[in-house]
PDB file of C-alpha atoms in Angstrom:
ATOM      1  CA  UNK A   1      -9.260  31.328-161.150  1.00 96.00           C
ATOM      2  CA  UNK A   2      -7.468  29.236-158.113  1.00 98.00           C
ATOM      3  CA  UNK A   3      -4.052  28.595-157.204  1.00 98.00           C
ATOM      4  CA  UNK A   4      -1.814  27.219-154.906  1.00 97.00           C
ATOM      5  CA  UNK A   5       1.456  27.296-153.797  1.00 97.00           C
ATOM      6  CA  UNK A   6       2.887  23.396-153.959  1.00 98.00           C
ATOM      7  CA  UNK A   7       6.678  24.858-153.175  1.00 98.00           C
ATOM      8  CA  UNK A   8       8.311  28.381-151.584  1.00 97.00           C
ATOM      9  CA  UNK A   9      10.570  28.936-149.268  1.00 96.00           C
ATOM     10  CA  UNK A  10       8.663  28.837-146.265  1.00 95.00           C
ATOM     11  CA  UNK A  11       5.097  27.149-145.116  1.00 93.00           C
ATOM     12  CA  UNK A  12       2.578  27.071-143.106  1.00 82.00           C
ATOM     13  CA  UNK A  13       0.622  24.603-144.459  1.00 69.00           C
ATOM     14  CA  UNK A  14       0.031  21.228-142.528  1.00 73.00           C
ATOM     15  CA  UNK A  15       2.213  18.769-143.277  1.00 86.00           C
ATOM     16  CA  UNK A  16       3.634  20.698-146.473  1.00 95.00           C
ATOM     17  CA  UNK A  17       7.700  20.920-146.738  1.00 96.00           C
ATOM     18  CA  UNK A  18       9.797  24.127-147.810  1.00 97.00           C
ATOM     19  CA  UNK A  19      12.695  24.604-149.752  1.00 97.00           C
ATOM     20  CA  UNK A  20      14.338  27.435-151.775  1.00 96.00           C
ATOM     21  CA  UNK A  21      11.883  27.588-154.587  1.00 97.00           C
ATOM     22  CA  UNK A  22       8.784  28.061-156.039  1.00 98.00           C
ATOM     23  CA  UNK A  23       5.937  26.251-157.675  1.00 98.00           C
ATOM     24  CA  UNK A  24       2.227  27.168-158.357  1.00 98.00           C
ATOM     25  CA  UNK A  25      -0.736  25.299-159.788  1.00 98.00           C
ATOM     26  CA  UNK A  26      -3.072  26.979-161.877  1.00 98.00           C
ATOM     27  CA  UNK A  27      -6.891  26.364-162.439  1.00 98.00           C
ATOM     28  CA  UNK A  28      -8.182  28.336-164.900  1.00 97.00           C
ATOM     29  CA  UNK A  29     -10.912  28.653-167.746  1.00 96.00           C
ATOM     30  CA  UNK A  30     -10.613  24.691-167.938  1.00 96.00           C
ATOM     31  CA  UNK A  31      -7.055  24.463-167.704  1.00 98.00           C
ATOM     32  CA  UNK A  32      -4.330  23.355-165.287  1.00 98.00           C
ATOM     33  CA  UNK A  33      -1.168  25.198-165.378  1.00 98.00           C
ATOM     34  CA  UNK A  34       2.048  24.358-163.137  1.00 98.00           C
ATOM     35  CA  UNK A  35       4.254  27.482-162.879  1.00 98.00           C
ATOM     36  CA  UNK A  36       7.932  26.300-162.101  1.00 98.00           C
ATOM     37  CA  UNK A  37       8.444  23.380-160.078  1.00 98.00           C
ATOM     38  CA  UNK A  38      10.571  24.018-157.118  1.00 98.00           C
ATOM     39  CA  UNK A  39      14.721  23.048-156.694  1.00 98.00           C
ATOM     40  CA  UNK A  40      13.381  19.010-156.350  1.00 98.00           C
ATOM     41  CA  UNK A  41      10.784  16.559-156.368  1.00 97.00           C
ATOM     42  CA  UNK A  42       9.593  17.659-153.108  1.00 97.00           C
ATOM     43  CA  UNK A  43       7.022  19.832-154.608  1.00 98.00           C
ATOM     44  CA  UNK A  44       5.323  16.620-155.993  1.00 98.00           C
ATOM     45  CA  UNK A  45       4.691  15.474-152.082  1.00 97.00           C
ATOM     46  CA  UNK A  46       3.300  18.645-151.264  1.00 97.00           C
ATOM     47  CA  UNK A  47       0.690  18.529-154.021  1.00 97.00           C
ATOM     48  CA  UNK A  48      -0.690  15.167-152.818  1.00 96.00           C
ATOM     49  CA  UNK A  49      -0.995  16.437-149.341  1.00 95.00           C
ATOM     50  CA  UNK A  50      -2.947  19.253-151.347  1.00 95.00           C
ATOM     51  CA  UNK A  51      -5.008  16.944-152.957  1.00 95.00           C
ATOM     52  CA  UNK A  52      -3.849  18.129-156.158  1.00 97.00           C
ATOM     53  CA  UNK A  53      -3.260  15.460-159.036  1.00 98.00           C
ATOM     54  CA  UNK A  54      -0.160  16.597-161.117  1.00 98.00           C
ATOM     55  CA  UNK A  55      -1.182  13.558-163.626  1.00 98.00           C
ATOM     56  CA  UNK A  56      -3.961  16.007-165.134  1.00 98.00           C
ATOM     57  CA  UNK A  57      -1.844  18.928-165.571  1.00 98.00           C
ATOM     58  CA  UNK A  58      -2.216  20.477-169.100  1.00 98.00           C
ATOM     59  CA  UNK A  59       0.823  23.049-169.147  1.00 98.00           C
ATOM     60  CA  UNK A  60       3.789  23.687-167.510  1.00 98.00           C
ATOM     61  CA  UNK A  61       5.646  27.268-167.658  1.00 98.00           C
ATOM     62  CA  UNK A  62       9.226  27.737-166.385  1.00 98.00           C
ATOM     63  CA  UNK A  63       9.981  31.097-165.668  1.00 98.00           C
ATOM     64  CA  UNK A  64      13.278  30.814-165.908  1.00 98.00           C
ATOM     65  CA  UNK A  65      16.074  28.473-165.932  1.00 98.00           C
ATOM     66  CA  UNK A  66      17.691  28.244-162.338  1.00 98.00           C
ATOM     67  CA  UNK A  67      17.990  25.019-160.474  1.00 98.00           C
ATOM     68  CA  UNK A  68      14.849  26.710-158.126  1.00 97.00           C
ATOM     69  CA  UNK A  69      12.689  26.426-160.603  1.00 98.00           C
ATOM     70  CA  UNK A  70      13.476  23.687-162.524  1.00 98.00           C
ATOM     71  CA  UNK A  71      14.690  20.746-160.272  1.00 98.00           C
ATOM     72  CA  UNK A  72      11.475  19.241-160.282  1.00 98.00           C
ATOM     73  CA  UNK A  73      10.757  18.590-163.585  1.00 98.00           C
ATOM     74  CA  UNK A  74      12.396  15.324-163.650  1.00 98.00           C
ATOM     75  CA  UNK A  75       9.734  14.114-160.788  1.00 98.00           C
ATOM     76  CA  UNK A  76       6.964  16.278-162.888  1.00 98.00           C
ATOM     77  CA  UNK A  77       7.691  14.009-165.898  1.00 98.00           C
ATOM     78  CA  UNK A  78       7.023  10.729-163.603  1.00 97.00           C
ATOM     79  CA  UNK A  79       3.558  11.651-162.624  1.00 96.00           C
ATOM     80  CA  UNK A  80       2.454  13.046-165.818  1.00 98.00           C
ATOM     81  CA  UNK A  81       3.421  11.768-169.509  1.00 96.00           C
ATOM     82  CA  UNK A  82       2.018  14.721-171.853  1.00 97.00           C
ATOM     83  CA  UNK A  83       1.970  18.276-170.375  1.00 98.00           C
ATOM     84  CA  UNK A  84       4.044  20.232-173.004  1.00 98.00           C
ATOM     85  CA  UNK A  85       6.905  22.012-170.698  1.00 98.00           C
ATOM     86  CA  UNK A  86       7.291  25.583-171.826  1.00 98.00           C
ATOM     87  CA  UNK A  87      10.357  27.044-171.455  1.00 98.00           C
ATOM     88  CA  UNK A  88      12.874  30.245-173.037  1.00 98.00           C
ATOM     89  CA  UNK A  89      15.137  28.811-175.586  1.00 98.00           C
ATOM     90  CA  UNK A  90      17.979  30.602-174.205  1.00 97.00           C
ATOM     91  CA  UNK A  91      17.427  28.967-170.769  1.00 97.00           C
ATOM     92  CA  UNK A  92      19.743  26.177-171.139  1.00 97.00           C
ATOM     93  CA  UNK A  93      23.220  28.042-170.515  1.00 96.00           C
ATOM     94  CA  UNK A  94      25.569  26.954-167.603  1.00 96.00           C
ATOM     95  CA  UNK A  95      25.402  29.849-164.926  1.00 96.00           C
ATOM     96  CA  UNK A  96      27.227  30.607-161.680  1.00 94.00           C
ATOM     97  CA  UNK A  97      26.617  33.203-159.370  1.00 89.00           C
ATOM     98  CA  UNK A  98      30.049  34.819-157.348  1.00 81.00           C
ATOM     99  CA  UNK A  99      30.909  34.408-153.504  1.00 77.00           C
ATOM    100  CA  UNK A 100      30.757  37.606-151.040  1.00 69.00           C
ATOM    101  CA  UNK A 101      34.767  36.209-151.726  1.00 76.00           C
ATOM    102  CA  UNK A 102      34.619  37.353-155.547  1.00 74.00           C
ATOM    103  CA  UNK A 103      35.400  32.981-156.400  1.00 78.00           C
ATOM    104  CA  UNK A 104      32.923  31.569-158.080  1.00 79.00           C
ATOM    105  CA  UNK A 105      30.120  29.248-156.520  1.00 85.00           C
ATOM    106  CA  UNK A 106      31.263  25.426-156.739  1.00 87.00           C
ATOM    107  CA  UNK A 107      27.561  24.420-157.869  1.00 92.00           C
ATOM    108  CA  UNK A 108      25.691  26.113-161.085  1.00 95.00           C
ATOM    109  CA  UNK A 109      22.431  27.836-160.218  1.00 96.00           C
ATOM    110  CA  UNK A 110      21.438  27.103-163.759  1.00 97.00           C
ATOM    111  CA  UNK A 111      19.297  24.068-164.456  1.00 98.00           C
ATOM    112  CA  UNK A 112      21.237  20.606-162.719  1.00 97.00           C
ATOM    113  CA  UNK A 113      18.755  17.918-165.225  1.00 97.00           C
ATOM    114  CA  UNK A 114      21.061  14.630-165.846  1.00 96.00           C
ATOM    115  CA  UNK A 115      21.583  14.813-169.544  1.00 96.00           C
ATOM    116  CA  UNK A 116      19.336  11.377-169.593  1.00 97.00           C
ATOM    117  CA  UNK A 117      17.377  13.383-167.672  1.00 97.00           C
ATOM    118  CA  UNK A 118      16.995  15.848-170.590  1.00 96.00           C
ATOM    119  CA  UNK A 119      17.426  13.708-173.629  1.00 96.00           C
ATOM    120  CA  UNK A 120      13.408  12.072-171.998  1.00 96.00           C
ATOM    121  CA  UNK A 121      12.079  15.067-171.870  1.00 96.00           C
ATOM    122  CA  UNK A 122      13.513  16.738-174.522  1.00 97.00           C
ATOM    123  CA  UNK A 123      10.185  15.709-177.438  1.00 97.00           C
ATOM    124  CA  UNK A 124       7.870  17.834-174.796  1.00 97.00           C
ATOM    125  CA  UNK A 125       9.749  20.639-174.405  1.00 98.00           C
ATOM    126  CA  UNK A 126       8.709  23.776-176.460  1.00 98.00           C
ATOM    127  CA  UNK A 127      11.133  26.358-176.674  1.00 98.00           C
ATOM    128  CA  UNK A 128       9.471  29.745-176.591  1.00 97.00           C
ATOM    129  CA  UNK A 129      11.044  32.947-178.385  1.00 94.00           C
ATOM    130  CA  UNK A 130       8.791  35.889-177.790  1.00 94.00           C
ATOM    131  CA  UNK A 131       5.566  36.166-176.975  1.00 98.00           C
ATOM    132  CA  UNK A 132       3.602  32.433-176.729  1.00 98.00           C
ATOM    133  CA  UNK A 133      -0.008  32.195-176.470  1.00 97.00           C
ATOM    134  CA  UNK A 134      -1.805  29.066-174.721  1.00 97.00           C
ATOM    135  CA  UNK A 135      -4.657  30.425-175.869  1.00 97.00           C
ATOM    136  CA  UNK A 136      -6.208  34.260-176.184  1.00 96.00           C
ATOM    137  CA  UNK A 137      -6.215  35.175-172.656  1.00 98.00           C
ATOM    138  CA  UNK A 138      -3.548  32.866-171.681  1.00 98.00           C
ATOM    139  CA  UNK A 139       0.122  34.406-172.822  1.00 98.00           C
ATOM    140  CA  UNK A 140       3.903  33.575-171.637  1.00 98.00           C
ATOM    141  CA  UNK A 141       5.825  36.687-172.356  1.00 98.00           C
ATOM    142  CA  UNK A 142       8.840  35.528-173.800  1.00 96.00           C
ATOM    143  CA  UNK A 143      12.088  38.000-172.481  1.00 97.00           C
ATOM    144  CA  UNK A 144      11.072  40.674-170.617  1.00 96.00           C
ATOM    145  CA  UNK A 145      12.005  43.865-171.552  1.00 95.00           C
ATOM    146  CA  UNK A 146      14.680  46.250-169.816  1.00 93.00           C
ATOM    147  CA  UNK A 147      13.559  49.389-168.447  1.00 91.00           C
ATOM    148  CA  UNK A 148      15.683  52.554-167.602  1.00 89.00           C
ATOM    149  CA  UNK A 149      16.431  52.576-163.531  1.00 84.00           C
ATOM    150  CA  UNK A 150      15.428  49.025-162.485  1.00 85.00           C
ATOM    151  CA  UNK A 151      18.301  47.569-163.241  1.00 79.00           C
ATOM    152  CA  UNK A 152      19.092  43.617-161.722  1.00 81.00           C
ATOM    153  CA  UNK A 153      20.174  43.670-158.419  1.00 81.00           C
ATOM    154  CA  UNK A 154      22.478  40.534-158.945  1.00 85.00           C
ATOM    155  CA  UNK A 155      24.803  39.527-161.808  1.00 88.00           C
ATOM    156  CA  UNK A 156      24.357  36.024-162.774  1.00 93.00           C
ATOM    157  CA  UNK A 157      27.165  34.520-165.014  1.00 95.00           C
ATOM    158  CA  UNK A 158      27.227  32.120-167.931  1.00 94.00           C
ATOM    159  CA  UNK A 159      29.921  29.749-168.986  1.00 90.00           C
ATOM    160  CA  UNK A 160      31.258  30.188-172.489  1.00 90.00           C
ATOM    161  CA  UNK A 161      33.064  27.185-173.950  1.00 88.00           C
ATOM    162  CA  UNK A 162      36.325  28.243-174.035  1.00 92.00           C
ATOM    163  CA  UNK A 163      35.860  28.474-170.221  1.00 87.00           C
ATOM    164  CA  UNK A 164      35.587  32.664-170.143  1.00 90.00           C
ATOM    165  CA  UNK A 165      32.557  33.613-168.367  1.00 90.00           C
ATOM    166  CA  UNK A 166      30.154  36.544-169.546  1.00 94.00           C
ATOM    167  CA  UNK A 167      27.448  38.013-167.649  1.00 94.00           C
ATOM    168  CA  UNK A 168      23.809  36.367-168.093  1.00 96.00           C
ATOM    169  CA  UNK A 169      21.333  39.248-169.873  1.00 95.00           C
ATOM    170  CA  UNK A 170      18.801  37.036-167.734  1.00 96.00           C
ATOM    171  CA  UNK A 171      16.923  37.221-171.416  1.00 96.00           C
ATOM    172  CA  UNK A 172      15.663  33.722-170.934  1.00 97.00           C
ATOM    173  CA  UNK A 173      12.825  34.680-167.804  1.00 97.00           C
ATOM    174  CA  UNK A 174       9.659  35.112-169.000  1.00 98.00           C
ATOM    175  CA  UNK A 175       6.140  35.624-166.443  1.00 98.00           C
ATOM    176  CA  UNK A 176       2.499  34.260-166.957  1.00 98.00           C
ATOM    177  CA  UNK A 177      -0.047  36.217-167.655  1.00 98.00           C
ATOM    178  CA  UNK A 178      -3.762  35.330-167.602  1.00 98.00           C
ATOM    179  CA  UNK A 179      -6.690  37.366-168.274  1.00 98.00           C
ATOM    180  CA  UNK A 180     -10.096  37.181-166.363  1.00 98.00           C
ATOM    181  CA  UNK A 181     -12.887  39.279-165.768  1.00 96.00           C
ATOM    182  CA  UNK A 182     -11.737  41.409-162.913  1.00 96.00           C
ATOM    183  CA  UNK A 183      -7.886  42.216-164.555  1.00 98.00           C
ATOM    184  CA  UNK A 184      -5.043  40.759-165.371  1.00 98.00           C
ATOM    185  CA  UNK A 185      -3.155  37.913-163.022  1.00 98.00           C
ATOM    186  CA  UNK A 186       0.588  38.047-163.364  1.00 98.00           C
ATOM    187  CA  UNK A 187       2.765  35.080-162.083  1.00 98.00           C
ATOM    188  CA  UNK A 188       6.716  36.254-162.138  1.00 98.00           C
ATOM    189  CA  UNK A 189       9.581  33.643-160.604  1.00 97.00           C
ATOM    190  CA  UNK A 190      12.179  35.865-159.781  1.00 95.00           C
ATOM    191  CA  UNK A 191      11.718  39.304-161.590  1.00 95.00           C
ATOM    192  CA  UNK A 192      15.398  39.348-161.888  1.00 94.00           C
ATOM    193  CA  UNK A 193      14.965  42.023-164.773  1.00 94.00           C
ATOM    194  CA  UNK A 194      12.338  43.685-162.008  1.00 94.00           C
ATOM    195  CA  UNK A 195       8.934  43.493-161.138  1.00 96.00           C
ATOM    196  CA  UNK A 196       8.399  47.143-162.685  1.00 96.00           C
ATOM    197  CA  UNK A 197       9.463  46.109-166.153  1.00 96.00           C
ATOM    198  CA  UNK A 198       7.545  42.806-166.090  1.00 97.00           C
ATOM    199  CA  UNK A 199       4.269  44.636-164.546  1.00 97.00           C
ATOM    200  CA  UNK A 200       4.668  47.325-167.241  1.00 97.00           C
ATOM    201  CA  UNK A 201       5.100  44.383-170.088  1.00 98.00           C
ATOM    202  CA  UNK A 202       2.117  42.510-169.031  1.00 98.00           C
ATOM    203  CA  UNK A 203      -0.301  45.470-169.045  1.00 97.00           C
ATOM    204  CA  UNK A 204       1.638  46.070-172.698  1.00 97.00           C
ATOM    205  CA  UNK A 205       0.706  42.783-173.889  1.00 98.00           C
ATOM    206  CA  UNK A 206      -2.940  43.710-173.438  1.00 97.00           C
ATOM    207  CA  UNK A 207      -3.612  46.728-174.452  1.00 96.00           C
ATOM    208  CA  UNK A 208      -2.945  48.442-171.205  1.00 96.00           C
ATOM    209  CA  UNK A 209      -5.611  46.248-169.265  1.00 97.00           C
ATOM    210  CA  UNK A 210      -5.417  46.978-165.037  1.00 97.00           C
ATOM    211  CA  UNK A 211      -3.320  44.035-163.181  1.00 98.00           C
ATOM    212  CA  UNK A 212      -6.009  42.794-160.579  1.00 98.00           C
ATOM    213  CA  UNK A 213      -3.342  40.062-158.724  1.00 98.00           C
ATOM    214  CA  UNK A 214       0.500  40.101-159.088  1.00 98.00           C
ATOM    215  CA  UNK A 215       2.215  37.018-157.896  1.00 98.00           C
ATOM    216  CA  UNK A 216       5.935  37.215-157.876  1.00 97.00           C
ATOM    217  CA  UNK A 217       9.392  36.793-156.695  1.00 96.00           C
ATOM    218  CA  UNK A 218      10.851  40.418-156.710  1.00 95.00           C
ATOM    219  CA  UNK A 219      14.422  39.842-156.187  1.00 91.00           C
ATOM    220  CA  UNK A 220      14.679  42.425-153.656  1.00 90.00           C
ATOM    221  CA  UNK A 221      16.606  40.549-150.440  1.00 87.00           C
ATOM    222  CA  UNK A 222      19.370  42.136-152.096  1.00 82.00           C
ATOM    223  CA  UNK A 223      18.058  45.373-153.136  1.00 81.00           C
ATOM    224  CA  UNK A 224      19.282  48.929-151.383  1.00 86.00           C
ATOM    225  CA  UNK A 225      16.049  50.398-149.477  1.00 88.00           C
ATOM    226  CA  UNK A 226      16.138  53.092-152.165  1.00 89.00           C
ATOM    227  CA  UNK A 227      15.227  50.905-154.877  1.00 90.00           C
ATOM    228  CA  UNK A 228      12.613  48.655-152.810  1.00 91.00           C
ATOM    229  CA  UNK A 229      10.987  51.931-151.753  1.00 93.00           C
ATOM    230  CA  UNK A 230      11.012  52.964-155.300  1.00 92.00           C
ATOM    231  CA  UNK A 231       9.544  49.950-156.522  1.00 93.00           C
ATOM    232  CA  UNK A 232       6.507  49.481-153.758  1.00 95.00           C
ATOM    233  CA  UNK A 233       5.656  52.834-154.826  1.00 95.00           C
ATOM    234  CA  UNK A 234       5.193  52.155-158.468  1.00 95.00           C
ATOM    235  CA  UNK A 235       3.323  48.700-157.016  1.00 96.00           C
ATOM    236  CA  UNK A 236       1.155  50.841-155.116  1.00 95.00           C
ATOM    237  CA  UNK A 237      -0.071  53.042-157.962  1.00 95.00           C
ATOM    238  CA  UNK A 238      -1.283  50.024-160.056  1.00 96.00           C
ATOM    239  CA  UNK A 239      -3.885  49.796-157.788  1.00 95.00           C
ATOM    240  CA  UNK A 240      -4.434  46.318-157.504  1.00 97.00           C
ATOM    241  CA  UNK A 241      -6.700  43.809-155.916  1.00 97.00           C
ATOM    242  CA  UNK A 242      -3.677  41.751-154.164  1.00 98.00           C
ATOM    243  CA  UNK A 243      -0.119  41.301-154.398  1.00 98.00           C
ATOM    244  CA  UNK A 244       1.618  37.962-152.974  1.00 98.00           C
ATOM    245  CA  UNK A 245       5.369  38.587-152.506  1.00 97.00           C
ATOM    246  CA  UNK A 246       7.145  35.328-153.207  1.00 96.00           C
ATOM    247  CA  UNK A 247      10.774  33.257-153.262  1.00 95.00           C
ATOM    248  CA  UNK A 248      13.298  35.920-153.522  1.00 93.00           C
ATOM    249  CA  UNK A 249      11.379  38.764-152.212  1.00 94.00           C
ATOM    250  CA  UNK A 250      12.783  38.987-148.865  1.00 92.00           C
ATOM    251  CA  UNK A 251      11.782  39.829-145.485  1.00 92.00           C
ATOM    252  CA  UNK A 252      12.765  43.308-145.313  1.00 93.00           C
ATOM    253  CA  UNK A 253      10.503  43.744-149.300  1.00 93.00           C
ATOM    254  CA  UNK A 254       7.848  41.741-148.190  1.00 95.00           C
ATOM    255  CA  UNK A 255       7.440  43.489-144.538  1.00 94.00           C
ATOM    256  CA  UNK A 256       7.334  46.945-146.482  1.00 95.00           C
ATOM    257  CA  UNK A 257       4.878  45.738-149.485  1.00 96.00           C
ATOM    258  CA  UNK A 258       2.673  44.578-145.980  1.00 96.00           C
ATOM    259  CA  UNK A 259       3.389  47.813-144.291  1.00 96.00           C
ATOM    260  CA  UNK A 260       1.937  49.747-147.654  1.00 96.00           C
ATOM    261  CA  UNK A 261      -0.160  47.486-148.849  1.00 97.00           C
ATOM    262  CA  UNK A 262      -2.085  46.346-146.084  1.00 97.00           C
ATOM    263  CA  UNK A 263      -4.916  43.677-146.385  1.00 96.00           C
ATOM    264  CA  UNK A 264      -3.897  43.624-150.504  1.00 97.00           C
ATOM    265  CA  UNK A 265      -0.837  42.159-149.673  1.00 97.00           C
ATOM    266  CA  UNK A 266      -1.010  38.650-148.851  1.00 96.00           C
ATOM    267  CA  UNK A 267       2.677  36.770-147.645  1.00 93.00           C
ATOM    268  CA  UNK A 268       2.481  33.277-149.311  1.00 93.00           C
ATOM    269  CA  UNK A 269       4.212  30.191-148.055  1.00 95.00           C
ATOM    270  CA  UNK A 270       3.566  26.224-149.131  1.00 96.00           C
ATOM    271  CA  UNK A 271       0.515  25.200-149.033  1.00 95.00           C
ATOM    272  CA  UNK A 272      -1.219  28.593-148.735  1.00 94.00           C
ATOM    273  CA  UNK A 273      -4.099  29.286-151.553  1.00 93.00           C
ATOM    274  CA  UNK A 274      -6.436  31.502-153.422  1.00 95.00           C
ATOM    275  CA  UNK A 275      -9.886  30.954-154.576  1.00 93.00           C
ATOM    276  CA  UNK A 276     -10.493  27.511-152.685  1.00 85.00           C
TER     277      UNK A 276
END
């Protein structure tokens, strides 16, 4: 198992570019995974500085649909011409997140693809709806389920036709989940149903097998300290190898998962790695 990150919100890598969003390649057990692909095409620069060749990709998984996570699929699509694109069937909804003013923002955070865009991708695109198996130790876990007291810490809302809008159940994120020898490895995008309940669901999907390395987006810039405090603490009695805070983590989350974690917590950026 390797990966690295071709897109987050910061770097440190050499010549590698930010942007709000994330993006990770995969190697494992003879496969190539990308998970998400960033809020452009600048992920695909990124990945040639890296030295890694997008063309031999065999999977893509998209967590979720938001623009962060999706806008480079268009540019995945030039460089490689059969990599099925996973994604929730229930991801394709027009959403808008509110203003500290209570309007509406004037750009959806859901996914921005031209509908030409779309209509060329649309014969590799394989809507999932529950659990999804690459193979038997490679799963997508279809909508996460909700758990009592981890509630989102932002309301995303949807666009009904008749121009109402109706909070997004955020039923269309799903997380990665790959078995190896030493646990489980858990890739989340943005947790927004929260970290707990998608750490709790992955172990679920396999019988209750240890999580060795959680990579995620927690959602928790937003979070009260309560609730990040809550949630490092139920991190830190997984007992696990490493955790790499991601995306939407934020500062304050990922200074406190450091703070408790120590050495097993490892701040990613673009361009950073694991296992090369």
């Amino acid at each position: 198992m390797r990966f690295r990150f071709l897109m987050e919100n910061k770097t440190d890598g050499p010549g590698c570019i930010a942007e709000h969003g994330l993006s990770i390649y995969i190697e494992t057990q003879g496969r190539r995974i990308l998970f998400d692909t960033g809020a452009s095409g600048l992920f695909v620069q990124n990945a040639e500085k890296l030295g890694v060749d997008l063309g031999r990709v065999d999977d893509v998984v998209i967590s979720h649909g938001h623009y962060d996570h999706t806008g480079g699929v268009p540019a995945f699509c030039d460089c490689n011409k059969t990599a099925p694109i996973y994604i929730h069937k229930n991801a394709f909804h027009e959403t808008y997140g509110l203003e500290q003013n209570g309007e509406w923002e004037k750009e959806p955070c859901s996914i921005r693809w031209t509908q030409e865009q779309r209509q060329a991708m649309e014969p590799r695109i394989v809507r999932t709806d529950g659990v999804t198996r690459i193979s038997d130790t490679i799963v997508i876990s279809g909508t996460i389920p909700k758990m009592e007291g981890y509630e989102p810490t932002e309301t995303f809302f949807r666009k009904l036709e008749d121009g109402r809008y109706e909070a997004d159940p955020m039923d269309h994120e799903q997380i990665l989940i790959i078995r190896e020898e030493e646990g489980l490895y858990v890739f989340s995008g943005c947790s927004h149903r929260g970290v707990v309940p998608a750490i709790r669901y992955a172990r679920e999907l396999f019988g209750g097998e240890r999580i060795a390395v959680l990579v995620a987006g927690m959602h928790l810039y937003n979070a009260e300290k309560a609730l990040r405090k809550k949630v490092i603490g139920q991190i830190l009695s997984e007992d696990m190898d490493l955790v790499m805070p991601v995306h939407c983590t934020g500062i304050e989350g990922i200074c406190e998962l450091k703070a408790a974690l120590g050495e097993k917590c490892v701040a990613a950026a673009a361009g950073s790695g694991y296992g090369y």
